[in-house]
PDB file of C-alpha atoms in Angstrom:
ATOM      1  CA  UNK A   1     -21.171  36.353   7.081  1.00  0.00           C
ATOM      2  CA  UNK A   2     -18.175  35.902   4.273  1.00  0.00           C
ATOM      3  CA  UNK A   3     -15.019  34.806   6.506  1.00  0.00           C
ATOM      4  CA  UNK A   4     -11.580  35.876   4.582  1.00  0.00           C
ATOM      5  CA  UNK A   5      -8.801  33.719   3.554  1.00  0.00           C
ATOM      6  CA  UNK A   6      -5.792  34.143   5.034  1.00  0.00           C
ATOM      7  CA  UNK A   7      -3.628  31.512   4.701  1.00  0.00           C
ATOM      8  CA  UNK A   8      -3.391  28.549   2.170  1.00  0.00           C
ATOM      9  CA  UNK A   9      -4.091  25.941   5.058  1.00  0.00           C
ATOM     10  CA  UNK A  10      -7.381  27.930   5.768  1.00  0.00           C
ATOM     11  CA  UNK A  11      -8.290  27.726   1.421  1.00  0.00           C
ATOM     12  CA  UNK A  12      -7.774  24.192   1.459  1.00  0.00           C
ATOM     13  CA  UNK A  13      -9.871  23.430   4.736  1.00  0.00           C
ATOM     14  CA  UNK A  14     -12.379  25.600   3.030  1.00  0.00           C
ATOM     15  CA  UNK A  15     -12.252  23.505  -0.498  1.00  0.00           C
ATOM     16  CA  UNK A  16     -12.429  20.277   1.107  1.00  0.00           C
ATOM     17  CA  UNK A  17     -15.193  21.225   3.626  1.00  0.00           C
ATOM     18  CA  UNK A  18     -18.550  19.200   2.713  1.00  0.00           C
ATOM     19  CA  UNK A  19     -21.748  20.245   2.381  1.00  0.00           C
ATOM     20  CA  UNK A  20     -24.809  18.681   3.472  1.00  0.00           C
ATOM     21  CA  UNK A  21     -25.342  17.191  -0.020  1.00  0.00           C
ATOM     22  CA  UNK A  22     -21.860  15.922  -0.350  1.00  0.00           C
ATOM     23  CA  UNK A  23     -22.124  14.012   3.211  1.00  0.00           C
ATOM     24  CA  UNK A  24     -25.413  12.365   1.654  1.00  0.00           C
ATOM     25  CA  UNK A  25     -24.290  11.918  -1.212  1.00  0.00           C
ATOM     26  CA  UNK A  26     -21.072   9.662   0.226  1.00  0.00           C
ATOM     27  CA  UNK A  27     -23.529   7.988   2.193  1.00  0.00           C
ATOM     28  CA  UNK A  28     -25.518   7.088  -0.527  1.00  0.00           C
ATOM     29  CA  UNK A  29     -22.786   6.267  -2.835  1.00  0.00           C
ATOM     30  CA  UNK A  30     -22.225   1.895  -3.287  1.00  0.00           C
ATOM     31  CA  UNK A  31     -18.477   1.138  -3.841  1.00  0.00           C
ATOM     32  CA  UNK A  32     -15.273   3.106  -3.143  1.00  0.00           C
ATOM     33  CA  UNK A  33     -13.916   6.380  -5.147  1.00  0.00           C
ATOM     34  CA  UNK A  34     -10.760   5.690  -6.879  1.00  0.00           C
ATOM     35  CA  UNK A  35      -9.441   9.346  -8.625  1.00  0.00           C
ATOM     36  CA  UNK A  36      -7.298   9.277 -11.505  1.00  0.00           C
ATOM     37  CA  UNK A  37      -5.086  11.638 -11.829  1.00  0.00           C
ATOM     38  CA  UNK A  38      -5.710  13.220  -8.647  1.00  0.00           C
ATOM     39  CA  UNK A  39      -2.379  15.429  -8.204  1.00  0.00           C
ATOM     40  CA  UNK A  40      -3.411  18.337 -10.231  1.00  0.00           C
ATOM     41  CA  UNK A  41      -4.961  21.511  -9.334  1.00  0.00           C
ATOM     42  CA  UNK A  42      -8.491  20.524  -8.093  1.00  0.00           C
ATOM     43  CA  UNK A  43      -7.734  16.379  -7.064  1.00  0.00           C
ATOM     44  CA  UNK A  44      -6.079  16.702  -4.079  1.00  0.00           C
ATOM     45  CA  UNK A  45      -8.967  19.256  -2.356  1.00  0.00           C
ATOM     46  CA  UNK A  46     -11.555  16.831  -3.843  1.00  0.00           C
ATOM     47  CA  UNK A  47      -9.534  13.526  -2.486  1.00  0.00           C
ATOM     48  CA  UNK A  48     -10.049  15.398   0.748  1.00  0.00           C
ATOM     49  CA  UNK A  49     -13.349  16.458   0.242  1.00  0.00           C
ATOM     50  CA  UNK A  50     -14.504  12.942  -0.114  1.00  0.00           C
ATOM     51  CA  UNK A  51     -13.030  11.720   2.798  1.00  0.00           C
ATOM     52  CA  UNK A  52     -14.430  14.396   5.496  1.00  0.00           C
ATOM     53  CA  UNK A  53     -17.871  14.124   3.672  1.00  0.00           C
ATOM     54  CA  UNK A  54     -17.590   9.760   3.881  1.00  0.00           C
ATOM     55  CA  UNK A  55     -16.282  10.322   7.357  1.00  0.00           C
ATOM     56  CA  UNK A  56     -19.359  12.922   8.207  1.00  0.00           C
ATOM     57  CA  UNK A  57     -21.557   9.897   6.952  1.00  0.00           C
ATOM     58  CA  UNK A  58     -20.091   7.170   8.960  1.00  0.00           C
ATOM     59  CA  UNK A  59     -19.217   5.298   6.541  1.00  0.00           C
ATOM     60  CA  UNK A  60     -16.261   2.761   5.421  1.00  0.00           C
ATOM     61  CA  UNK A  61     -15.548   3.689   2.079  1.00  0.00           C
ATOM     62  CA  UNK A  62     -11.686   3.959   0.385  1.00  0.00           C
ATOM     63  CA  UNK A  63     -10.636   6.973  -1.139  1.00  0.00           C
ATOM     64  CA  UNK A  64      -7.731   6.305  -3.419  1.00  0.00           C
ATOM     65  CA  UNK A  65      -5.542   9.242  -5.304  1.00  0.00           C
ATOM     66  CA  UNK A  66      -3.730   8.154  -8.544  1.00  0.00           C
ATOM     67  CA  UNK A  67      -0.895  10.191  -9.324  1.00  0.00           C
ATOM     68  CA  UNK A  68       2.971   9.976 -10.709  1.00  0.00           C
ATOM     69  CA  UNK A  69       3.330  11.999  -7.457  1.00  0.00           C
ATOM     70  CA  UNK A  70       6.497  13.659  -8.473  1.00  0.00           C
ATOM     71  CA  UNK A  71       6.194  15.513  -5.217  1.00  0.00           C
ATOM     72  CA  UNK A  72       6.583  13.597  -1.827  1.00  0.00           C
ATOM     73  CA  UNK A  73       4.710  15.905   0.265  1.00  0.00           C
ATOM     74  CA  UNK A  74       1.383  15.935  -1.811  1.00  0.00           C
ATOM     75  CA  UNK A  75       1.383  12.137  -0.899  1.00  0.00           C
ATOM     76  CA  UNK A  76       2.326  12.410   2.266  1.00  0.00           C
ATOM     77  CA  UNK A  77      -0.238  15.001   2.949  1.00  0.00           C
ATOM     78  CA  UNK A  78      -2.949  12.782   1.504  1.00  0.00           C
ATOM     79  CA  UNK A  79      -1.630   9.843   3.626  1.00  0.00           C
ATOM     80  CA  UNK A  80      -1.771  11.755   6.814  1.00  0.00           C
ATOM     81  CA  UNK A  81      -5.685  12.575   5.591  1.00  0.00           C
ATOM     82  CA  UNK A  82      -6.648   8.973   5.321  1.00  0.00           C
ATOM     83  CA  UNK A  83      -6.108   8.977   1.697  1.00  0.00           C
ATOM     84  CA  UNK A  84      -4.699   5.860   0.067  1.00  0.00           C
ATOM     85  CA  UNK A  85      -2.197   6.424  -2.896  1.00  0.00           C
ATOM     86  CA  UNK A  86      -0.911   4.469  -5.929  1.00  0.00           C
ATOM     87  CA  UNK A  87       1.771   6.249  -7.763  1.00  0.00           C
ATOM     88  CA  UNK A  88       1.185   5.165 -11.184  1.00  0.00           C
ATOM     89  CA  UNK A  89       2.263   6.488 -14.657  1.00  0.00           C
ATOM     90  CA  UNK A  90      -0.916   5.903 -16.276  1.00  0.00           C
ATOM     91  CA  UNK A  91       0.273   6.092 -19.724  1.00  0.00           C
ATOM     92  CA  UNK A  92       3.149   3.263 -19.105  1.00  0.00           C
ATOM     93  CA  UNK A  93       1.467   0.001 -20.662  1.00  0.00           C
ATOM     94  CA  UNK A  94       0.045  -2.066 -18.204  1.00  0.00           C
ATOM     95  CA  UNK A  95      -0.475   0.269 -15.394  1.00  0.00           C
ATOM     96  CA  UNK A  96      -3.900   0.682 -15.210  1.00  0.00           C
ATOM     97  CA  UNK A  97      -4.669  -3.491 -15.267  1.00  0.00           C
ATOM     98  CA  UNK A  98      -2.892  -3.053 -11.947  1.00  0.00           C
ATOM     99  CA  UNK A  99      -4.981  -0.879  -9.883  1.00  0.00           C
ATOM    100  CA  UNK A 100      -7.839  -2.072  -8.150  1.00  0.00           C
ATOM    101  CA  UNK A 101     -10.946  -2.784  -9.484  1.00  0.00           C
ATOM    102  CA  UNK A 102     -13.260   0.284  -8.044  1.00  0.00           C
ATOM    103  CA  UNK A 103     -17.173   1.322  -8.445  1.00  0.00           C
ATOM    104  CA  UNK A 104     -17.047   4.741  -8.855  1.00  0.00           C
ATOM    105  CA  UNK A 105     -14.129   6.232 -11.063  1.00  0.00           C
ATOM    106  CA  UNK A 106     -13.426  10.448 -11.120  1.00  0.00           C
ATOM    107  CA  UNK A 107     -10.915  10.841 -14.238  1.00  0.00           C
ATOM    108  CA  UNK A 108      -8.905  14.028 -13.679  1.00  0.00           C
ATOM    109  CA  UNK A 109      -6.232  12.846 -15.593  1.00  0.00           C
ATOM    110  CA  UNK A 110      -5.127  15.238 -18.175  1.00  0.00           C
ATOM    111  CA  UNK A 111      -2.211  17.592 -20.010  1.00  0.00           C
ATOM    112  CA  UNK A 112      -3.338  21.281 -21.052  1.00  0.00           C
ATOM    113  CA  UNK A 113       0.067  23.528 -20.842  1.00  0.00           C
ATOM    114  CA  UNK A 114       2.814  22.903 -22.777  1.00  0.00           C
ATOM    115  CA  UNK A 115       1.055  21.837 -25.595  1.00  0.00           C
ATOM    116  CA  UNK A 116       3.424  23.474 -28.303  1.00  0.00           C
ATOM    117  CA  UNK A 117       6.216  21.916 -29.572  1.00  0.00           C
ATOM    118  CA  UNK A 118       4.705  18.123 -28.014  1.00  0.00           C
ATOM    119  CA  UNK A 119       1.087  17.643 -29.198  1.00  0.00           C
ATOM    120  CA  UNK A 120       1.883  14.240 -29.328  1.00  0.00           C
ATOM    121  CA  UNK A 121       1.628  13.846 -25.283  1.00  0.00           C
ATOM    122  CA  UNK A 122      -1.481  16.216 -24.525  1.00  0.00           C
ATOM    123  CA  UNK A 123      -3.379  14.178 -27.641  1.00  0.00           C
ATOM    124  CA  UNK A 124      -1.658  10.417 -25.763  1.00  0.00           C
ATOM    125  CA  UNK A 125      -3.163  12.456 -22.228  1.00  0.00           C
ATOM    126  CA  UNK A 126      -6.306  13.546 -23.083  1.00  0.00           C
ATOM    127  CA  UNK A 127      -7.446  11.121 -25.973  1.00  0.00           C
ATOM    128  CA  UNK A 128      -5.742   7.905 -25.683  1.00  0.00           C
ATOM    129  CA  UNK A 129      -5.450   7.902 -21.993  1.00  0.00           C
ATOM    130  CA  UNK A 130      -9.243   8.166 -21.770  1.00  0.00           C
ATOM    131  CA  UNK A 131     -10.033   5.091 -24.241  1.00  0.00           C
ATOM    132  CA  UNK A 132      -7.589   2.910 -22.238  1.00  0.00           C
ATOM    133  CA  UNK A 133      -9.185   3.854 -18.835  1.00  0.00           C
ATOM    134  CA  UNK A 134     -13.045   3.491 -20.078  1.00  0.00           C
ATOM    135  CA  UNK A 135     -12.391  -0.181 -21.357  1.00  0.00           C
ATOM    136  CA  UNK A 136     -10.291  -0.412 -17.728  1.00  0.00           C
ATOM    137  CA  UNK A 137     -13.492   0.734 -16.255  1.00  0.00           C
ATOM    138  CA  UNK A 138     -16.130  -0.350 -18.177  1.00  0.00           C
ATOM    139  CA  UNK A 139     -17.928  -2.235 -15.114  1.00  0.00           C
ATOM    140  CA  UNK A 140     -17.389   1.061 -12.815  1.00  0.00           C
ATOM    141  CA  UNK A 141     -19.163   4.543 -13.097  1.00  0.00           C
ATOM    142  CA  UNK A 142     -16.901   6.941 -14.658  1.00  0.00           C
ATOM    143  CA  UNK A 143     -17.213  10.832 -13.915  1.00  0.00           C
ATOM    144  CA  UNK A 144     -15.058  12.414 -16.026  1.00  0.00           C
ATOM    145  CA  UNK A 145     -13.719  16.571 -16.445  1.00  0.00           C
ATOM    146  CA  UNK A 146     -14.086  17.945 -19.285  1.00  0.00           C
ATOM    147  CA  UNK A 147     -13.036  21.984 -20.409  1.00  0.00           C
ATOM    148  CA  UNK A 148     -15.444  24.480 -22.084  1.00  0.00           C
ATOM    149  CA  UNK A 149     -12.840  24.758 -24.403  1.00  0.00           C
ATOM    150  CA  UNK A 150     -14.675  22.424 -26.887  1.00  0.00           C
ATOM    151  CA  UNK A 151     -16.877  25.131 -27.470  1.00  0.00           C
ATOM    152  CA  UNK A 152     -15.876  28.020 -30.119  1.00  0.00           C
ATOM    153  CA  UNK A 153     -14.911  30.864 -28.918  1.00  0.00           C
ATOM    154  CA  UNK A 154     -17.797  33.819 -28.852  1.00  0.00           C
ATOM    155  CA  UNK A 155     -17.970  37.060 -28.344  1.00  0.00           C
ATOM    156  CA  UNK A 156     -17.757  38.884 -24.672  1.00  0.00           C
ATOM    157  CA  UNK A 157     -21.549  40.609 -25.390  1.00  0.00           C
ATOM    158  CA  UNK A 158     -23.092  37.044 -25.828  1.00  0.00           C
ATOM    159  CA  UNK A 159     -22.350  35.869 -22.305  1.00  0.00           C
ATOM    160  CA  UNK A 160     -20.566  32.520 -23.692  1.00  0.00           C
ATOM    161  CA  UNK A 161     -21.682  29.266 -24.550  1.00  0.00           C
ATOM    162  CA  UNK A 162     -24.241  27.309 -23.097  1.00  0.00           C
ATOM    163  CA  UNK A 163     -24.249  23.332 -23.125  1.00  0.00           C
ATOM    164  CA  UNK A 164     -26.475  23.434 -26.723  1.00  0.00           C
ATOM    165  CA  UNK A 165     -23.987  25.315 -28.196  1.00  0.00           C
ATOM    166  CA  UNK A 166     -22.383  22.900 -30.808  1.00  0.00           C
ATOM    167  CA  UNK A 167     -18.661  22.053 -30.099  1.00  0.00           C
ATOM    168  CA  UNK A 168     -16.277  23.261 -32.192  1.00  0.00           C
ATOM    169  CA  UNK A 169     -12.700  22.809 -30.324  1.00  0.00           C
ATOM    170  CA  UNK A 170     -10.119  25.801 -31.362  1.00  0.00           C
ATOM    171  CA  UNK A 171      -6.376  24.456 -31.267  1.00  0.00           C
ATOM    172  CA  UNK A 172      -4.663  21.103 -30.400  1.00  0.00           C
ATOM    173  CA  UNK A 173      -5.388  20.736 -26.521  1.00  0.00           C
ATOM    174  CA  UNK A 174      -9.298  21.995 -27.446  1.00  0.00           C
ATOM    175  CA  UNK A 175     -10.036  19.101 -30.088  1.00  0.00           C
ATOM    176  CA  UNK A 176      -7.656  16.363 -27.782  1.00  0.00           C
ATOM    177  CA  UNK A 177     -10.119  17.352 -25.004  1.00  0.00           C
ATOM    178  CA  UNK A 178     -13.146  16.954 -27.415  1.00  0.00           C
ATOM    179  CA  UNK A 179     -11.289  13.484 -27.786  1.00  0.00           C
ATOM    180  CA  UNK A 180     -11.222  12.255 -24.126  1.00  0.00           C
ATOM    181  CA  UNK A 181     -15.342  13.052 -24.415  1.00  0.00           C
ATOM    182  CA  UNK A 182     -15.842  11.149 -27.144  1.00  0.00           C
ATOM    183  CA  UNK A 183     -13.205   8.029 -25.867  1.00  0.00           C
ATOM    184  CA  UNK A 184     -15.767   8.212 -22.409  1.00  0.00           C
ATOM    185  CA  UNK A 185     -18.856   8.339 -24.658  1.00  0.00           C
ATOM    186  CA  UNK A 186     -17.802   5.071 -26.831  1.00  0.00           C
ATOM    187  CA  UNK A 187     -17.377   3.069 -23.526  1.00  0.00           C
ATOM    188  CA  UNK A 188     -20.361   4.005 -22.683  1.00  0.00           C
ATOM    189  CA  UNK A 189     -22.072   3.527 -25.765  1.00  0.00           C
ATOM    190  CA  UNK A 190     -19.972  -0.143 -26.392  1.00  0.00           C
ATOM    191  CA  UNK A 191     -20.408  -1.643 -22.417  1.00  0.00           C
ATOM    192  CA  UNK A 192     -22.754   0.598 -20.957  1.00  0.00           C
ATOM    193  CA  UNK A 193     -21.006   2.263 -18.403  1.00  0.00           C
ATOM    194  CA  UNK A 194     -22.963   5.056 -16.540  1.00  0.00           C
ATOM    195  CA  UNK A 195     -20.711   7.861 -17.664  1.00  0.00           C
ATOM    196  CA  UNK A 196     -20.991  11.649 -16.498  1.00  0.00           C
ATOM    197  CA  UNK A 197     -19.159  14.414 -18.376  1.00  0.00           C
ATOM    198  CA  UNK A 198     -18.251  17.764 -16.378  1.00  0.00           C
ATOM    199  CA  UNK A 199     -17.490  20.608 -18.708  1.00  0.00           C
ATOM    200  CA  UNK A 200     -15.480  23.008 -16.893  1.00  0.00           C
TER     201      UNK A 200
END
């Protein structure tokens, strides 16, 4: 039976609830979970998601949130949830040599609005960002998000693209995000770090 929403303190206990898979999963998983950029849109529900699920599993495991954290709360919320947080600017030089060295790296970090008038920050977010962090990370496993805007675009009577359908990235924040794929794929490639790409 489908329970409505009512509030946005219901939503997010609903996002962050784990399934059965995600509890075995976190007790299957070797190392800690270190999420970069993790004060968007989707981090902060899957910060908390890990945490009930490792908790469920009963096990010790660290779940760390990189963000600037240009709002208080968000950090204090994910403190108060057993979080950890680093407030890092991850494109200042030198920041990401001081964060811990973790197993198992989600990359959320990224710039999509705004692009106009400053392509030079969504291509320094989304392309040179991710070549920085995969050499960071080389020894970890990476999980990164990805958009299905790398795909072109196709007509509503086709039903979309599927994963076969060659990329073909329309605009500036498309082809950066094409970049951060390909930055994630060359670590790979050059150190062989497992690397997983989630195209959204």
């Amino acid at each position: 039976m489908m329970t409505s929403i009512r509030t946005v303190a219901e939503l997010e206990e609903r996002l962050s609830r784990p399934t059965t898979a995600d509890v075995s999963a976190m007790a299957e998983l070797d190392g800690d979970l270190l999420i970069l950029g993790a004060g968007g849109k989707m981090g902060p529900s899957l910060a908390a998601l890990a945490r009930r699920a490792a908790d469920q599993a009963k096990v010790e495991k660290r779940i760390i949130a990189v963000s600037r954290f240009a709002d208080d709360g968000l950090r204090e919320l994910l403190s108060s949830q057993k979080i950890e947080t680093i407030a890092c600017d991850l494109l200042e030089p030198g920041s990401l040599a001081k964060l811990p060295d973790i197993k198992n790296i989600i990359f959320m970090a990224a710039r999509k609005f705004g692009t106009t008038g400053s392509a030079h920050l969504t291509w320094a977010m989304n392309t040179h960002l991710p070549g920085l962090a995969a050499e960071r990370y080389r020894d970890s496993r990476i999980v990164t998000f990805s958009t299905g805007n790398v795909y072109p675009l196709q007509a509503v009577r086709q039903g979309g693209a599927v994963e076969s359908t060659a990329v073909d990235p329309q605009g500036e924040y498309a082809q950066s995000a094409l970049g951060r794929e390909r930055m994630f794929e060359y670590g790979s490639h050059r150190w062989g770090t497992p690397v997983t790409i989630l195209r959204l």
